[in-house]
Amino acid sequence: MDLKALHTISYGLYVIASKDGDEINGQIANTVFQISNDPPTIAISINQQNLTCEFIKKSGLFAVSVLSQETPLSLIGQFGFKSGRDVDKFQGVNYQTTPKGLPYLTDDVLSFIEARVIQNVDAGTHNIFVGEITHAEVLKQGNPMTYAYYHQVKRGSTPPSAPTYIKESERRNGMDIYECTICGYRYDPAEGDRENNILPGTLFEELPDDWVCPVCGAGKDAFEKVG
């Protein structure tokens, strides 16, 4: 069975946020889609182990921030590779709140959607929340960040908890791939690191000593050769 067939399915990249009283949290998700138009409803898929899932269950509310192609990997790392149980993900991030008090990002975001949960489906490792849209606004024009663009152009990584996670190969073009032990980002010498102006063909050993992971900011000593 070739699970890479799943890579042909189109996804986006979003920040899903919710709240529990005065406490807020958010996370990266790649599964948001419209269900109906009258009433307007959308569905999201959230890992059951995540704090955001708990907040959505408690509040019955969620907000979606639609990320643009210009979104830096560091922001994706902030919301995708850190736990809201350990850090305040919104610290140092520009955001505002929806009419129901849910946070949405204001930088590198094309639009946001607020929704009220009308159905919760247990899908094993994930919960699928169907929500009726209660508010929505377009913030700016631009191209949304697709999952393909995130992987193929931004060279972003996928955490094992994501529904689309598939283990990648260990070498490309005879060059070793190195993985960040903090967030799972993989440095591929064949691609380089455009976020830090590292040209394709640069071996990991040739990276500057002050080079850091473009996702979580970890140093070179946090990387291990895959395999």
Coordinates of C-alpha atoms in Angstrom, one line a residue:
M1 CA 0.0 0.0 0.0
D2 CA 1.5 3.3 -1.0
L3 CA 0.3 6.0 1.4
K4 CA 1.9 8.7 -0.7
A5 CA -1.4 8.5 -2.7
L6 CA -2.7 10.7 0.2
H7 CA -0.3 13.4 -0.9
T8 CA -2.5 14.0 -4.0
I9 CA -5.3 15.2 -1.7
S10 CA -5.4 19.0 -1.4
Y11 CA -4.9 20.6 2.1
G12 CA -4.2 24.0 3.4
L13 CA -2.5 25.4 6.5
Y14 CA -4.4 27.1 9.3
V15 CA -4.2 28.1 12.9
I16 CA -7.2 26.8 14.9
A17 CA -7.9 28.5 18.2
S18 CA -10.3 28.2 21.1
K19 CA -10.7 29.1 24.7
D20 CA -11.5 27.8 28.2
G21 CA -12.8 30.7 30.2
D22 CA -10.1 33.4 29.9
E23 CA -7.4 31.0 28.8
I24 CA -6.7 30.8 25.0
N25 CA -4.8 28.3 22.9
G26 CA -4.2 27.6 19.2
Q27 CA -2.5 25.1 17.0
I28 CA -1.6 24.4 13.3
A29 CA -4.0 22.2 11.4
N30 CA -4.2 21.2 7.7
T31 CA -7.8 20.0 7.6
V32 CA -10.5 22.7 7.2
F33 CA -13.3 22.4 4.7
Q34 CA -16.7 23.8 3.9
I35 CA -19.6 21.4 4.5
S36 CA -22.7 23.4 3.5
N37 CA -23.8 26.9 2.6
D38 CA -27.2 27.2 4.2
P39 CA -26.5 27.4 7.0
P40 CA -22.8 28.0 6.3
T41 CA -20.8 25.2 8.0
I42 CA -17.2 24.1 8.1
A43 CA -15.4 21.1 9.6
I44 CA -12.0 20.8 11.2
S45 CA -9.9 17.8 12.4
I46 CA -8.0 18.0 15.7
N47 CA -5.8 15.5 17.5
Q48 CA -7.6 14.3 20.7
Q49 CA -4.4 14.7 22.7
N50 CA -4.1 18.4 21.9
L51 CA -5.1 21.2 24.4
T52 CA -7.0 22.9 21.6
C53 CA -9.2 19.9 21.3
E54 CA -10.0 20.1 25.0
F55 CA -10.8 23.8 24.7
I56 CA -13.1 23.3 21.7
K57 CA -15.0 20.5 23.6
K58 CA -15.5 22.8 26.6
S59 CA -16.4 26.0 24.9
G60 CA -18.1 24.6 21.8
L61 CA -16.4 27.3 19.8
F62 CA -13.4 27.6 17.4
A63 CA -11.7 30.1 15.2
V64 CA -9.8 29.5 12.0
S65 CA -7.0 31.8 10.8
V66 CA -6.2 31.2 7.1
L67 CA -2.4 31.5 6.6
S68 CA -0.8 33.1 3.6
Q69 CA 2.2 31.8 1.6
E70 CA 4.4 34.5 3.2
T71 CA 3.9 33.0 6.7
P72 CA 7.3 32.3 8.2
L73 CA 8.2 28.8 9.4
S74 CA 9.0 30.2 12.8
L75 CA 5.3 31.1 13.3
I76 CA 4.2 27.6 12.1
G77 CA 6.7 26.2 14.6
Q78 CA 5.3 28.3 17.4
F79 CA 1.8 26.9 16.8
G80 CA 2.6 23.5 15.4
F81 CA 5.5 22.1 17.3
K82 CA 5.0 23.5 20.8
S83 CA 2.4 22.6 23.4
G84 CA 0.0 25.0 24.9
R85 CA 0.4 23.1 28.2
D86 CA 4.0 24.3 28.4
V87 CA 4.0 27.8 26.8
D88 CA 1.7 30.7 25.9
K89 CA 1.7 30.3 22.1
F90 CA 0.2 33.8 21.6
Q91 CA 3.0 35.6 23.5
G92 CA 4.7 37.9 21.1
V93 CA 2.2 37.2 18.4
N94 CA -0.1 39.9 17.0
Y95 CA -3.7 38.9 17.4
Q96 CA -7.3 40.2 17.9
T97 CA -10.4 38.4 19.1
T98 CA -13.6 37.5 17.4
P99 CA -17.1 38.7 18.6
K100 CA -17.2 35.6 20.9
G101 CA -13.7 36.2 22.3
L102 CA -11.6 33.7 20.3
P103 CA -8.2 34.8 19.1
Y104 CA -7.2 35.1 15.5
L105 CA -3.8 36.1 14.0
T106 CA -3.5 39.4 12.2
D107 CA -0.1 39.0 10.5
D108 CA 0.4 36.8 7.4
V109 CA -3.3 35.8 7.6
L110 CA -5.8 36.3 4.7
S111 CA -9.0 35.8 6.6
F112 CA -10.5 34.3 9.8
I113 CA -13.7 32.4 10.5
E114 CA -15.5 31.9 13.9
A115 CA -17.8 28.9 14.3
R116 CA -20.0 27.3 16.9
V117 CA -19.8 23.5 17.2
I118 CA -22.9 21.7 16.1
Q119 CA -21.5 18.2 15.8
N120 CA -18.5 16.3 17.2
V121 CA -17.4 13.1 15.6
D122 CA -14.9 10.7 17.2
A123 CA -12.5 9.6 14.5
G124 CA -10.0 7.6 16.5
T125 CA -6.9 9.7 17.1
H126 CA -8.8 12.8 16.0
N127 CA -12.1 14.6 16.6
I128 CA -13.9 16.1 13.6
F129 CA -15.8 19.2 14.7
V130 CA -18.5 20.5 12.5
G131 CA -19.3 24.2 13.1
E132 CA -21.8 26.7 12.0
I133 CA -20.1 29.9 11.0
T134 CA -21.1 32.8 13.3
H135 CA -18.6 35.4 11.9
A136 CA -16.0 35.7 9.1
E137 CA -13.8 38.5 7.7
V138 CA -11.3 38.8 4.9
L139 CA -8.2 40.7 6.2
K140 CA -6.2 41.0 3.0
Q141 CA -5.7 39.6 -0.5
G142 CA -3.1 37.0 -1.4
N143 CA -2.5 33.3 -1.9
P144 CA -3.3 30.9 0.9
M145 CA -0.6 28.5 2.2
T146 CA -1.4 25.1 0.8
Y147 CA 0.1 22.0 2.3
A148 CA 2.0 21.2 -0.9
Y149 CA 3.5 24.7 -0.9
Y150 CA 4.5 24.3 2.8
H151 CA 6.3 21.1 2.0
Q152 CA 7.7 21.6 -1.5
V153 CA 8.6 25.3 -1.3
K154 CA 8.9 26.2 2.4
R155 CA 10.4 22.7 3.1
G156 CA 8.3 22.5 6.3
S157 CA 7.9 19.3 8.4
T158 CA 4.9 17.4 9.8
P159 CA 4.7 16.3 13.4
P160 CA 3.9 12.6 14.0
S161 CA 0.6 13.6 15.6
A162 CA -0.7 15.1 12.3
P163 CA -3.2 12.9 10.4
T164 CA -1.1 13.3 7.2
Y165 CA 2.3 12.3 8.8
I166 CA 4.3 9.8 6.6
K167 CA 7.9 8.8 7.4
E168 CA 10.2 10.3 4.8
S169 CA 13.3 8.9 3.2
E170 CA 16.7 9.1 4.9
R171 CA 18.9 10.4 2.0
R172 CA 18.5 12.5 -1.2
N173 CA 21.0 12.5 -4.0
G174 CA 23.5 10.7 -1.9
M175 CA 23.5 13.4 0.8
D176 CA 22.4 12.7 4.4
I177 CA 19.3 14.3 5.8
Y178 CA 19.4 15.7 9.4
E179 CA 16.4 16.0 11.6
C180 CA 15.7 18.4 14.5
T181 CA 15.1 16.4 17.7
I182 CA 12.9 19.3 19.0
C183 CA 10.4 19.8 16.3
G184 CA 11.1 17.2 13.6
Y185 CA 12.2 19.6 10.9
R186 CA 14.4 17.9 8.3
Y187 CA 17.3 19.7 6.8
D188 CA 17.7 18.4 3.2
P189 CA 21.0 19.5 1.6
A190 CA 19.5 19.1 -1.8
E191 CA 17.0 21.9 -1.0
G192 CA 19.0 24.0 1.4
D193 CA 17.1 26.5 3.7
R194 CA 15.6 29.5 1.9
E195 CA 14.4 30.9 5.2
N196 CA 18.0 31.4 6.3
N197 CA 19.5 32.0 2.8
I198 CA 21.2 28.6 2.7
L199 CA 21.8 27.6 -0.9
P200 CA 20.8 24.1 -2.3
G201 CA 23.7 21.7 -2.2
T202 CA 25.0 22.9 1.2
L203 CA 25.8 19.9 3.4
F204 CA 24.7 20.0 7.0
E205 CA 28.4 20.0 8.1
E206 CA 28.9 23.1 6.0
L207 CA 26.2 25.1 7.7
P208 CA 27.4 28.1 9.7
D209 CA 27.9 27.4 13.5
D210 CA 25.2 30.0 14.3
W211 CA 22.6 28.4 11.9
V212 CA 19.3 27.5 13.7
C213 CA 16.3 25.4 12.8
P214 CA 13.9 27.6 10.8
V215 CA 10.9 26.2 12.6
C216 CA 11.8 26.1 16.3
G217 CA 15.1 28.0 16.5
A218 CA 17.1 25.1 17.9
G219 CA 20.9 25.0 17.2
K220 CA 22.8 22.5 15.1
D221 CA 23.6 20.4 18.1
A222 CA 19.8 19.5 18.3
F223 CA 20.0 17.8 14.9
E224 CA 20.7 14.1 14.3
K225 CA 21.4 12.3 11.1
V226 CA 18.3 10.4 10.0
G227 CA 18.8 6.6 10.2

